[in-house]
mmCIF file of C-alpha atoms and ligand atoms in Angstrom:
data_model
loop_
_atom_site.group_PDB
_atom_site.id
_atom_site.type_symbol
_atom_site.label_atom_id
_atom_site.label_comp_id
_atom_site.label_asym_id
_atom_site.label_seq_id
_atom_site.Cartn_x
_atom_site.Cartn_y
_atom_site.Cartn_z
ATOM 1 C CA UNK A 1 0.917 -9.654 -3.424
ATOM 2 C CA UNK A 2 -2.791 -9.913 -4.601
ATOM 3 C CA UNK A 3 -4.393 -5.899 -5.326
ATOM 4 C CA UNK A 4 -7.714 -7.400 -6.511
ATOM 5 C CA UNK A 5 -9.408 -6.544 -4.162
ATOM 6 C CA UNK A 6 -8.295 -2.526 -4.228
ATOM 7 C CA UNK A 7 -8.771 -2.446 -7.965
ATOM 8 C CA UNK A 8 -11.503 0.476 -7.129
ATOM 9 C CA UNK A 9 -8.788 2.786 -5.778
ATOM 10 C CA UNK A 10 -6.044 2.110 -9.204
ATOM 11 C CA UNK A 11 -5.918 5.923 -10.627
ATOM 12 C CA UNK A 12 -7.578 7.690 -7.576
ATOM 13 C CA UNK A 13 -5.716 10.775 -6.588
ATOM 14 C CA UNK A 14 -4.685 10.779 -2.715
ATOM 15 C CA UNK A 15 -5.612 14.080 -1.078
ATOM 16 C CA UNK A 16 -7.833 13.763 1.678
ATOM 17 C CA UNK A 17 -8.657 10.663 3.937
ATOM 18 C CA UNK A 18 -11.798 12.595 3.967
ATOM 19 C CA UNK A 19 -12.233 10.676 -0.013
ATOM 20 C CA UNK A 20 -11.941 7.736 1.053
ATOM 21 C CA UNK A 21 -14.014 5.012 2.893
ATOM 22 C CA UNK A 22 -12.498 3.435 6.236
ATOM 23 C CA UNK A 23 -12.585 -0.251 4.689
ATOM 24 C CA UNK A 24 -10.464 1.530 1.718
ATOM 25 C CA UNK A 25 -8.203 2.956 3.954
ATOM 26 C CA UNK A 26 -7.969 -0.123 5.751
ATOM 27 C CA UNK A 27 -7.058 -2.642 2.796
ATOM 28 C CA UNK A 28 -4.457 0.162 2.710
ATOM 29 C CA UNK A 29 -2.915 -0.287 6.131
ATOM 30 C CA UNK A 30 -2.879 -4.222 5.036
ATOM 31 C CA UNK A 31 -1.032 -2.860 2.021
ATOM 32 C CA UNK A 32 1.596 -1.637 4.434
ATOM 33 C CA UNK A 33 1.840 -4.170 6.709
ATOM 34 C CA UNK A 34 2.746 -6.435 4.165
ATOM 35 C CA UNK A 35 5.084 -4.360 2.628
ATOM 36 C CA UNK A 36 6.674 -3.906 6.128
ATOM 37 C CA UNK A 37 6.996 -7.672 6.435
ATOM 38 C CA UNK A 38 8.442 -7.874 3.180
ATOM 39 C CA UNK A 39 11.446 -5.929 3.702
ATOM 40 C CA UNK A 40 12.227 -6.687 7.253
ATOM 41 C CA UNK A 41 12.214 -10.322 5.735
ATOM 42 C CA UNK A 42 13.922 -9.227 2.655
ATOM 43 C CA UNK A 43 12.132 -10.257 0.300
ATOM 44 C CA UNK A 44 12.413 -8.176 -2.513
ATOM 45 C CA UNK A 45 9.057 -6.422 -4.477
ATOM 46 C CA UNK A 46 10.083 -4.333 -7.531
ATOM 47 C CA UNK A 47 7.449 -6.095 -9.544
ATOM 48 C CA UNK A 48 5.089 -3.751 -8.301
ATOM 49 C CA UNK A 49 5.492 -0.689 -9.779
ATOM 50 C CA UNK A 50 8.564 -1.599 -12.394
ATOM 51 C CA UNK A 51 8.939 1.190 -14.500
ATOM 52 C CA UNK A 52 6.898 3.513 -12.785
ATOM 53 C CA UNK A 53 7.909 7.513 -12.258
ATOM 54 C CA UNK A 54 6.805 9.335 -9.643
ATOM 55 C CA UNK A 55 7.383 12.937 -9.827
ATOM 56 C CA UNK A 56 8.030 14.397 -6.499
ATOM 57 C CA UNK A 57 7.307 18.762 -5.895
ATOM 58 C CA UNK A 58 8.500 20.312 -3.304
ATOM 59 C CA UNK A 59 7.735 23.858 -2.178
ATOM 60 C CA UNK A 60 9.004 23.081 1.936
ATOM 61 C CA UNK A 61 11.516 20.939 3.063
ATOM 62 C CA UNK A 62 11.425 17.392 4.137
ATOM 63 C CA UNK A 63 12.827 14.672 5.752
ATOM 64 C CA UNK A 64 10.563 11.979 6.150
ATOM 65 C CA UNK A 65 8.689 12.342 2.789
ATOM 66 C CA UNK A 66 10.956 12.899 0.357
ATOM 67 C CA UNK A 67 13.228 9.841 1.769
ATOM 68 C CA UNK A 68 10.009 7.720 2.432
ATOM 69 C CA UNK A 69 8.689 8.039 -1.198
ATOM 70 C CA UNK A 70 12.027 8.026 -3.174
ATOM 71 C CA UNK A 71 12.979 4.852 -1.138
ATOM 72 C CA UNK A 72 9.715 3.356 -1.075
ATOM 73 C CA UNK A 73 9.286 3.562 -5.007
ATOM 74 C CA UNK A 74 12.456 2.554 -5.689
ATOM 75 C CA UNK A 75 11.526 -0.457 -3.807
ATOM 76 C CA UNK A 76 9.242 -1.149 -5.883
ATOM 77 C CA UNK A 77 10.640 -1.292 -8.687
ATOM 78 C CA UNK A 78 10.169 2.261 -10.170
ATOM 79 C CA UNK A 79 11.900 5.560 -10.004
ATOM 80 C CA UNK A 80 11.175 8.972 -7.978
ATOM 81 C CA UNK A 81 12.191 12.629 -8.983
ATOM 82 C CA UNK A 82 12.849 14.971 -6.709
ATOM 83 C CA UNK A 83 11.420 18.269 -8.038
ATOM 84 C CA UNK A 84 11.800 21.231 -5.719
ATOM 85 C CA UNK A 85 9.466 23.614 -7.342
ATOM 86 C CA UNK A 86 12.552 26.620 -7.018
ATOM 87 C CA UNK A 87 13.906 25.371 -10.037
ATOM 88 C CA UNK A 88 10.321 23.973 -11.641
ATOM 89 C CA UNK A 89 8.901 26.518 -14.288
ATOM 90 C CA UNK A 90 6.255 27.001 -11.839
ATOM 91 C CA UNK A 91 8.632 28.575 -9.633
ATOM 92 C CA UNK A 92 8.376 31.772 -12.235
ATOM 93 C CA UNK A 93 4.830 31.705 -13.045
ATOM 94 C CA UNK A 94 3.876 28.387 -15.413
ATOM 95 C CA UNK A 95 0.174 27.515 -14.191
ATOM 96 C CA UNK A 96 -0.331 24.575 -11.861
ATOM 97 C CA UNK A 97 -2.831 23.312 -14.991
ATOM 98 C CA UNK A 98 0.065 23.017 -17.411
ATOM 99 C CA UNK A 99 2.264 22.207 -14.996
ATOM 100 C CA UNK A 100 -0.222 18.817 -14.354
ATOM 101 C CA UNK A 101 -0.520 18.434 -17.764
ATOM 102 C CA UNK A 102 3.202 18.091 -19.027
ATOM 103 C CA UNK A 103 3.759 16.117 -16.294
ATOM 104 C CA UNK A 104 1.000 13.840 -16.699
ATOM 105 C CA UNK A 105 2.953 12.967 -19.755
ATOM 106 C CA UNK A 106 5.835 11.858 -18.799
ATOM 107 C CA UNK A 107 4.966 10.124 -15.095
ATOM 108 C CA UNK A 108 2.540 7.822 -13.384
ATOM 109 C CA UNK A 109 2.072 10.001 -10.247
ATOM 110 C CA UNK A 110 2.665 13.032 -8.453
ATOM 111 C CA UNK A 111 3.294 13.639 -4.996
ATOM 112 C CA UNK A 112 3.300 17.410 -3.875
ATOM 113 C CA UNK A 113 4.141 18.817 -0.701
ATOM 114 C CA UNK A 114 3.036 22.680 -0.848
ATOM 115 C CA UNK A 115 1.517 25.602 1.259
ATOM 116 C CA UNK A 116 -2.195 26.576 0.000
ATOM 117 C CA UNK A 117 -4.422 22.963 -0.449
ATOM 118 C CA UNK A 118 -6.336 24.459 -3.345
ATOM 119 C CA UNK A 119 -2.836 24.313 -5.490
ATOM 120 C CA UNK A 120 -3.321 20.401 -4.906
ATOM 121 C CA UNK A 121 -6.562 20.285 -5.754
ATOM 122 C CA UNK A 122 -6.059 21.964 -9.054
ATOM 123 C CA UNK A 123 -3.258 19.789 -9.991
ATOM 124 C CA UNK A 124 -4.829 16.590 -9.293
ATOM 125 C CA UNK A 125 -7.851 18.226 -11.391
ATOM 126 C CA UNK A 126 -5.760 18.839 -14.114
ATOM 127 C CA UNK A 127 -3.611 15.917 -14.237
ATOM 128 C CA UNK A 128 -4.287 12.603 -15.719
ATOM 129 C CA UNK A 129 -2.403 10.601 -13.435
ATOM 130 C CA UNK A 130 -2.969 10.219 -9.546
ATOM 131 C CA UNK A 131 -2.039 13.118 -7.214
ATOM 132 C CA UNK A 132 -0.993 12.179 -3.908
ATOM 133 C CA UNK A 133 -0.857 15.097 -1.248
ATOM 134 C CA UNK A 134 2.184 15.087 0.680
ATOM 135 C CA UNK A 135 1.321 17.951 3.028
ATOM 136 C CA UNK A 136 -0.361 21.002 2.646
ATOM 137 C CA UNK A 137 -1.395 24.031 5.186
ATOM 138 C CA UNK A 138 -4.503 21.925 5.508
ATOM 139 C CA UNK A 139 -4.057 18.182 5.531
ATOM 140 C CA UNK A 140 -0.933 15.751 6.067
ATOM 141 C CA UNK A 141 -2.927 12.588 5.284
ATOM 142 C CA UNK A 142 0.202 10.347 4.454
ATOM 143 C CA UNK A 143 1.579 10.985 8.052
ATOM 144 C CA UNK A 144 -1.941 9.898 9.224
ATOM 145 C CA UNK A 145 -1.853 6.606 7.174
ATOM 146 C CA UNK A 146 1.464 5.875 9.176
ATOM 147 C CA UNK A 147 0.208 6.804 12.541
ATOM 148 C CA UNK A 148 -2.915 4.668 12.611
ATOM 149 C CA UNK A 149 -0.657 1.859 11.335
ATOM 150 C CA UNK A 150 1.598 2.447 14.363
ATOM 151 C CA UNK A 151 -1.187 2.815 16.987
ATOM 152 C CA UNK A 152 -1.948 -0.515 15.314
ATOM 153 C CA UNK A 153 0.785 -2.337 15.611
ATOM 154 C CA UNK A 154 1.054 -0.907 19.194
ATOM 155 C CA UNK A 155 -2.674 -1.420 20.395
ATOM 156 C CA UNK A 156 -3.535 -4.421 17.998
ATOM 157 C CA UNK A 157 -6.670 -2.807 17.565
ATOM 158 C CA UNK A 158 -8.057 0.960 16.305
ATOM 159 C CA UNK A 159 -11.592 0.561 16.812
ATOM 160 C CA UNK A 160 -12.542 2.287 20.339
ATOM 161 C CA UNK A 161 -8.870 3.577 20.874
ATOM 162 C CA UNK A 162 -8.496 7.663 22.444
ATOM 163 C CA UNK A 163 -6.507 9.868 20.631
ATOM 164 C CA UNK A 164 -5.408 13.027 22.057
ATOM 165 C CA UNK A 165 -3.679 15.633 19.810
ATOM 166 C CA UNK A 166 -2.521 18.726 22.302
ATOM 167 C CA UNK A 167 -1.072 21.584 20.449
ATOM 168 C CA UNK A 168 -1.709 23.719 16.709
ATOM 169 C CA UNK A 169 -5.228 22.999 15.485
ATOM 170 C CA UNK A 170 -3.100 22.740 12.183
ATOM 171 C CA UNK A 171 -2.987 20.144 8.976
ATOM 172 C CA UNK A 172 -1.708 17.105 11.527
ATOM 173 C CA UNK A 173 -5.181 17.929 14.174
ATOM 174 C CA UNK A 174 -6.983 17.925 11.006
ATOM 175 C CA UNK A 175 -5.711 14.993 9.207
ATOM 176 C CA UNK A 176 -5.763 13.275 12.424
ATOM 177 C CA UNK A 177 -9.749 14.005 12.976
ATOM 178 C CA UNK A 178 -9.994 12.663 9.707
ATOM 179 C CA UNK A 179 -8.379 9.703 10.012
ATOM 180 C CA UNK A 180 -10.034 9.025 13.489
ATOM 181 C CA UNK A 181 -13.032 9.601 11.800
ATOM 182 C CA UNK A 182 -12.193 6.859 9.251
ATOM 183 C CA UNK A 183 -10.704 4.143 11.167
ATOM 184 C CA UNK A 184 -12.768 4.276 14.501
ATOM 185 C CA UNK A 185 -10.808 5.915 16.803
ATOM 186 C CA UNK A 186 -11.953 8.630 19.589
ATOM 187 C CA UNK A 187 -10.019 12.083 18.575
ATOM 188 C CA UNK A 188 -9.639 14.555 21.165
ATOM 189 C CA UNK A 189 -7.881 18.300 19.741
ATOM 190 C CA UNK A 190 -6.493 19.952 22.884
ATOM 191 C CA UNK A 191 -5.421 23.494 21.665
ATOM 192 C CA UNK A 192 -5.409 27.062 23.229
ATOM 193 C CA UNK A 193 -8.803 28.617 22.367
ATOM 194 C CA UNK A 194 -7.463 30.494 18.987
ATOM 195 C CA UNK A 195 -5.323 27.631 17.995
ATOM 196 C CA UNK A 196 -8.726 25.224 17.462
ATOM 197 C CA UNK A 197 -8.961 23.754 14.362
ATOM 198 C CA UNK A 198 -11.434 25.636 11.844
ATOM 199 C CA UNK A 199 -15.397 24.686 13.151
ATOM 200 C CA UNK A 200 -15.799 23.677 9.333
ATOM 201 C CA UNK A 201 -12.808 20.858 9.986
ATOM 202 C CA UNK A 202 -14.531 19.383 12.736
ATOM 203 C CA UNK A 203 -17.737 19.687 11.785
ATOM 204 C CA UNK A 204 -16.846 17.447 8.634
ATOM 205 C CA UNK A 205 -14.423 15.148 10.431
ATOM 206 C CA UNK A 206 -18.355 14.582 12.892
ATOM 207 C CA UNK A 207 -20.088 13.867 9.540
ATOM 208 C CA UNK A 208 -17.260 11.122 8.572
ATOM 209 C CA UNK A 209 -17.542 9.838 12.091
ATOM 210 C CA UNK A 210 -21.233 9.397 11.476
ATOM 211 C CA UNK A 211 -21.080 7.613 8.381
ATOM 212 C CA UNK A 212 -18.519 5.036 9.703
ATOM 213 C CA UNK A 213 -18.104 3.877 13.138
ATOM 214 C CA UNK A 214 -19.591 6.404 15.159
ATOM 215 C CA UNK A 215 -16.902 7.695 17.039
ATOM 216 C CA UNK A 216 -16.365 11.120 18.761
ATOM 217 C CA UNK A 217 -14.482 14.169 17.572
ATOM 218 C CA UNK A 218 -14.335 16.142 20.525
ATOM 219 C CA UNK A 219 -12.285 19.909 20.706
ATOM 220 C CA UNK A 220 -10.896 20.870 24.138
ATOM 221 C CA UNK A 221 -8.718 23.806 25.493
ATOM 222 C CA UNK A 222 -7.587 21.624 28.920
ATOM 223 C CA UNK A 223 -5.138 19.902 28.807
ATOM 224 C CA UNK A 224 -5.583 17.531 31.565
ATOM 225 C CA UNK A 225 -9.106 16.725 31.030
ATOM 226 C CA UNK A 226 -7.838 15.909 27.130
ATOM 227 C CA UNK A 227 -5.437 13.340 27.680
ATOM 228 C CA UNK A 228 -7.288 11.754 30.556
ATOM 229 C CA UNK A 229 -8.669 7.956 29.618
ATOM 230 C CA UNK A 230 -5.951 8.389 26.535
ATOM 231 C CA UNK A 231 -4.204 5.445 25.138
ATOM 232 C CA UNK A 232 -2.710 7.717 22.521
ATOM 233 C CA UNK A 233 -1.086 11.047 23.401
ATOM 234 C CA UNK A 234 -0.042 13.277 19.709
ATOM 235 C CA UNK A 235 1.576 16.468 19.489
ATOM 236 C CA UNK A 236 3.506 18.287 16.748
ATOM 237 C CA UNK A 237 5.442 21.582 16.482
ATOM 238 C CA UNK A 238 3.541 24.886 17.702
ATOM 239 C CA UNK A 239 5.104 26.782 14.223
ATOM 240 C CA UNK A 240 5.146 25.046 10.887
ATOM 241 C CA UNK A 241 6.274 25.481 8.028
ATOM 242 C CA UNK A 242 5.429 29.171 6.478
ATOM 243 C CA UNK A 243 4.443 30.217 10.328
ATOM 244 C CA UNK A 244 8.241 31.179 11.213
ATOM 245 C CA UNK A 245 7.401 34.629 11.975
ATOM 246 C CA UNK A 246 4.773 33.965 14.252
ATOM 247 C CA UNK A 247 7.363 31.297 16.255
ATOM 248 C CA UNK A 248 7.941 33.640 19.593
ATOM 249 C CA UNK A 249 4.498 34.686 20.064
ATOM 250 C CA UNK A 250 3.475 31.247 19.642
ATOM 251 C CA UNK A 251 5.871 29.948 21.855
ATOM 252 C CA UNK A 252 4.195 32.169 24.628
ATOM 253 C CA UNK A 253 0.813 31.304 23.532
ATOM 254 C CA UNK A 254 1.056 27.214 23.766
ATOM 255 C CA UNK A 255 3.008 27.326 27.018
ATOM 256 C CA UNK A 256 0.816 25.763 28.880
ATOM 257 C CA UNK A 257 0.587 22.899 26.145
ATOM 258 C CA UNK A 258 3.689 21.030 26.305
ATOM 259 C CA UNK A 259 3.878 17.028 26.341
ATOM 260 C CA UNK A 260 5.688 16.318 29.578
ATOM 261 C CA UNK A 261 6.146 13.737 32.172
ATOM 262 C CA UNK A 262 3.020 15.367 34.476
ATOM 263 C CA UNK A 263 0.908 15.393 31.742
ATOM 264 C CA UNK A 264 1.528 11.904 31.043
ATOM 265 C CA UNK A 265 0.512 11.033 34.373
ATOM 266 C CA UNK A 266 -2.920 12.231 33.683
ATOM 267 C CA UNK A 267 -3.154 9.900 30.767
ATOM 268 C CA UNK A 268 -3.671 6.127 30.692
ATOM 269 C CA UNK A 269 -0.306 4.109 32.278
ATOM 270 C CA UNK A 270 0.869 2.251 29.721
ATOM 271 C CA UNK A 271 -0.240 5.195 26.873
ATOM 272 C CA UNK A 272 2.178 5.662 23.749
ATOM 273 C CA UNK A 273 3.594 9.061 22.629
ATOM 274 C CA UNK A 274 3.793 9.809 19.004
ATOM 275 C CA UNK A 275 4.859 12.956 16.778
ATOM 276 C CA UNK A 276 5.029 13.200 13.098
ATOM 277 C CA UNK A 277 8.211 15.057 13.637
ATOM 278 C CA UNK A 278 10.310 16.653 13.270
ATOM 279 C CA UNK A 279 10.184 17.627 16.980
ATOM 280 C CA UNK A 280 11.702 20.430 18.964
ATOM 281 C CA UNK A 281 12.659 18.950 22.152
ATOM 282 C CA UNK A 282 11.601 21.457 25.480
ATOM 283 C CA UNK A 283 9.002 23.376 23.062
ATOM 284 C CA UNK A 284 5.903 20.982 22.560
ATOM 285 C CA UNK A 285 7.428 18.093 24.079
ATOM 286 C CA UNK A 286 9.709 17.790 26.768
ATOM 287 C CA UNK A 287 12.979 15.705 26.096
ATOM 288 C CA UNK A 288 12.207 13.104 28.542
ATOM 289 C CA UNK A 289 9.045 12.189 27.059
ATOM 290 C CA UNK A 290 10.562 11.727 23.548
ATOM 291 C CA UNK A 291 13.096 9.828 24.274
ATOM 292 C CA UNK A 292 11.370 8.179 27.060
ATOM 293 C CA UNK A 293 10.114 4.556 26.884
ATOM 294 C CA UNK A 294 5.937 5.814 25.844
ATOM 295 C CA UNK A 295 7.725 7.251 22.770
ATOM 296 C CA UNK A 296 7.254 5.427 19.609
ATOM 297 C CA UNK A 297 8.418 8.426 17.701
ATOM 298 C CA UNK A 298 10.806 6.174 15.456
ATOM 299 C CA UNK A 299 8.206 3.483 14.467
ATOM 300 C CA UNK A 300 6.307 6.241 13.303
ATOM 301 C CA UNK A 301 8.694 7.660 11.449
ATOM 302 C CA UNK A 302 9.864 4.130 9.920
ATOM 303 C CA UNK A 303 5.899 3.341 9.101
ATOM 304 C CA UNK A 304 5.932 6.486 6.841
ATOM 305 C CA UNK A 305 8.184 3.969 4.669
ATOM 306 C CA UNK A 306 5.561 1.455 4.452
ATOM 307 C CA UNK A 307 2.711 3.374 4.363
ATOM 308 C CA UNK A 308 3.620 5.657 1.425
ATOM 309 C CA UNK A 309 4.388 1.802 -0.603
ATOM 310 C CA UNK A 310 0.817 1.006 -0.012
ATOM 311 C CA UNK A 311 -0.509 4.271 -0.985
ATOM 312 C CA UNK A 312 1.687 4.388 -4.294
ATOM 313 C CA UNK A 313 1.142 0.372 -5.047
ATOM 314 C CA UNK A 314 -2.989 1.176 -4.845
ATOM 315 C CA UNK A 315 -3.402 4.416 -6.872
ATOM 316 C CA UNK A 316 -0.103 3.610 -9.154
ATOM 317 C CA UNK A 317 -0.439 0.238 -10.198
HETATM 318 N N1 CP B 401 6.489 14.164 9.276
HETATM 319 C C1 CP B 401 6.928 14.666 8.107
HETATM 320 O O1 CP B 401 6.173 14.864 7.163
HETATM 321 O O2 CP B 401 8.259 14.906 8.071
HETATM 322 P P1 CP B 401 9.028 15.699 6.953
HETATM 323 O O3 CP B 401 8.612 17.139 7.057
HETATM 324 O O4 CP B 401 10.477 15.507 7.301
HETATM 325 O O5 CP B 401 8.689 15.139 5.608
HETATM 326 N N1 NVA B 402 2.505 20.885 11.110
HETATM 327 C C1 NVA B 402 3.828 20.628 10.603
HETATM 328 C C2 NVA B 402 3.958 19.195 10.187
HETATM 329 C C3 NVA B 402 5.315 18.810 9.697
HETATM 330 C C4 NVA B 402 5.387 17.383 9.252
HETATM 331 C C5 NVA B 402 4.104 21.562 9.433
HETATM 332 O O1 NVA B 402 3.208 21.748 8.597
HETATM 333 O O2 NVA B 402 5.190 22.109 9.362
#
């Protein structure tokens, strides 16, 4: 597989889509198609990144990206740790900037999944290696890559496609503005009026969308009037992770703003259903619609696999 022509991205840290430019993020999504074809045709790839470490922090669970990034780099040829920061030093007190630099020492990236974003910016400041952001309160930009290479694979095209996110204005309605933003897609975030993603999120998601492809970023608190014209419909969980305590009152609060079978009626025919996951069936989404045949919840979750190769492959190499 020929990297030439992403030679400018070798060594970047991978934070924010926000960082990079759409025909980056693009050569990127090529990146993962190929890998994708590569393994469903088994052909192996461990030339890639043989002999490569990843280091892998955890301070929240995960499914998806811990098993998506210790696979994927093992496919290619190099090794992941699984740190869960409990039992890191930094657990009981080392500094985030030693912390980066030890590590920087022994590895050729770090992936961190973590609450505050500001801990991830710090570390990537700090380390000499790239830092790839695998979810923080603010951003889930990995999950992004992997949707927009779903959408497509399901839509053949990006460019002009409607997105609408209904639910938390939270890390996946920014990431998702962001990544609209980026690849030329419409993004409509449908939450209840205090649940709108921070005015400073969309207002730079606008400026992105200026500088690329001109789409529109659009916040909404209707529900039907968001999905309608939609070819994508998104939603995610109305608590995540570190918002436990708020779970009944939110459960109340986004009643109104559950994907179901009459709300998909409002929405193009043949639109596709996705969730980063994981999901909680009769909360944000109804059962039927997840398992239903507009869901591809599972192609999503398999893309993570490919996506996070392409990411690692560009920055590691
Ligand atoms: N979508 C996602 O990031 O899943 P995990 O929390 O399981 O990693
Ligand atoms: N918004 C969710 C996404 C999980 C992948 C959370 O942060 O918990």
């Amino acid at each position: 597989m020929d990297f030439s022509t992403m030679d400018h991205l070798r060594g970047r840290d991978f934070l924010s889509l926000k960082d990079f430019d759409g025909r980056s993020l693009y050569q990127m999504l090529d990146a993962a198609q190929r890998f994708k074809a590569m393994n469903h045709g088994h052909i192996p790839h461990t030339h890639v990144l043989r002999g490569k470490t990843l280091a892998m922090i955890f301070s929240k669970s995960s499914t998806r990206t811990r098993v998506s990034f210790e696979t994927g780099i093992w496919q290619l040829g190099g090794l992941g740790q699984f740190l869960s920061s409990n039992d890191l030093q930094v657990g009981r007190g080392e500094t985030i900037h030693d912390t980066a630099k030890v590590l920087s020492r022994y590895v050729d990236g770090i992936m961190i999944r973590t609450f505050d974003h500001q801990d991830v910016v710090d570390l990537a400041e700090h380390a000499s290696v790239p830092v790839i952001n695998g979810l923080t309160d603010l951003l889930h930009p990995c999950q992004v890559m992997a949707d927009f290479l779903t959408i497509k694979e399901h839509r053949q095209t990006i460019q002009g496609c409607k997105v609408a996110y209904i639910g938390d204005g939270n890390n996946m309605a920014n990431s998702l503005m962001f990544g609209g933003a980026r690849f030329g897609a419409h993004v409509t975030i449908c939450s209840p009026e205090r649940y709108l993603p921070d005015t400073e999120m969309v207002d730079q998601a606008r400026a992105i969308a200026e500088d690329e492809q001109g789409t529109d970023i659009h916040v909404e608190t209707d529900v039907f009037k968001a999905v309608q014209g939609a070819d994508v419909i998104y939603t995610d969980v109305w608590a995540s992770m570190g918002q436990e305590s708020q779970q009944q009152e939110r459960l109340q609060e986004f009643r109104e703003y559950q994907v179901n079978q009459e709300l998909l009626r409002h929405a193009k025919s043949d639109a596709v259903v996705m969730h980063c996951l994981p999901a909680h069936r009769g909360e944000e989404i109804s059962a039927e619609v997840i398992d239903g045949p507009q869901s591809i919840v599972f192609d999503q979750a398999e893309n993570r696999l490919h996506a996070q190769k392409a990411i690692m492959a560009v920055l590691m190499r």
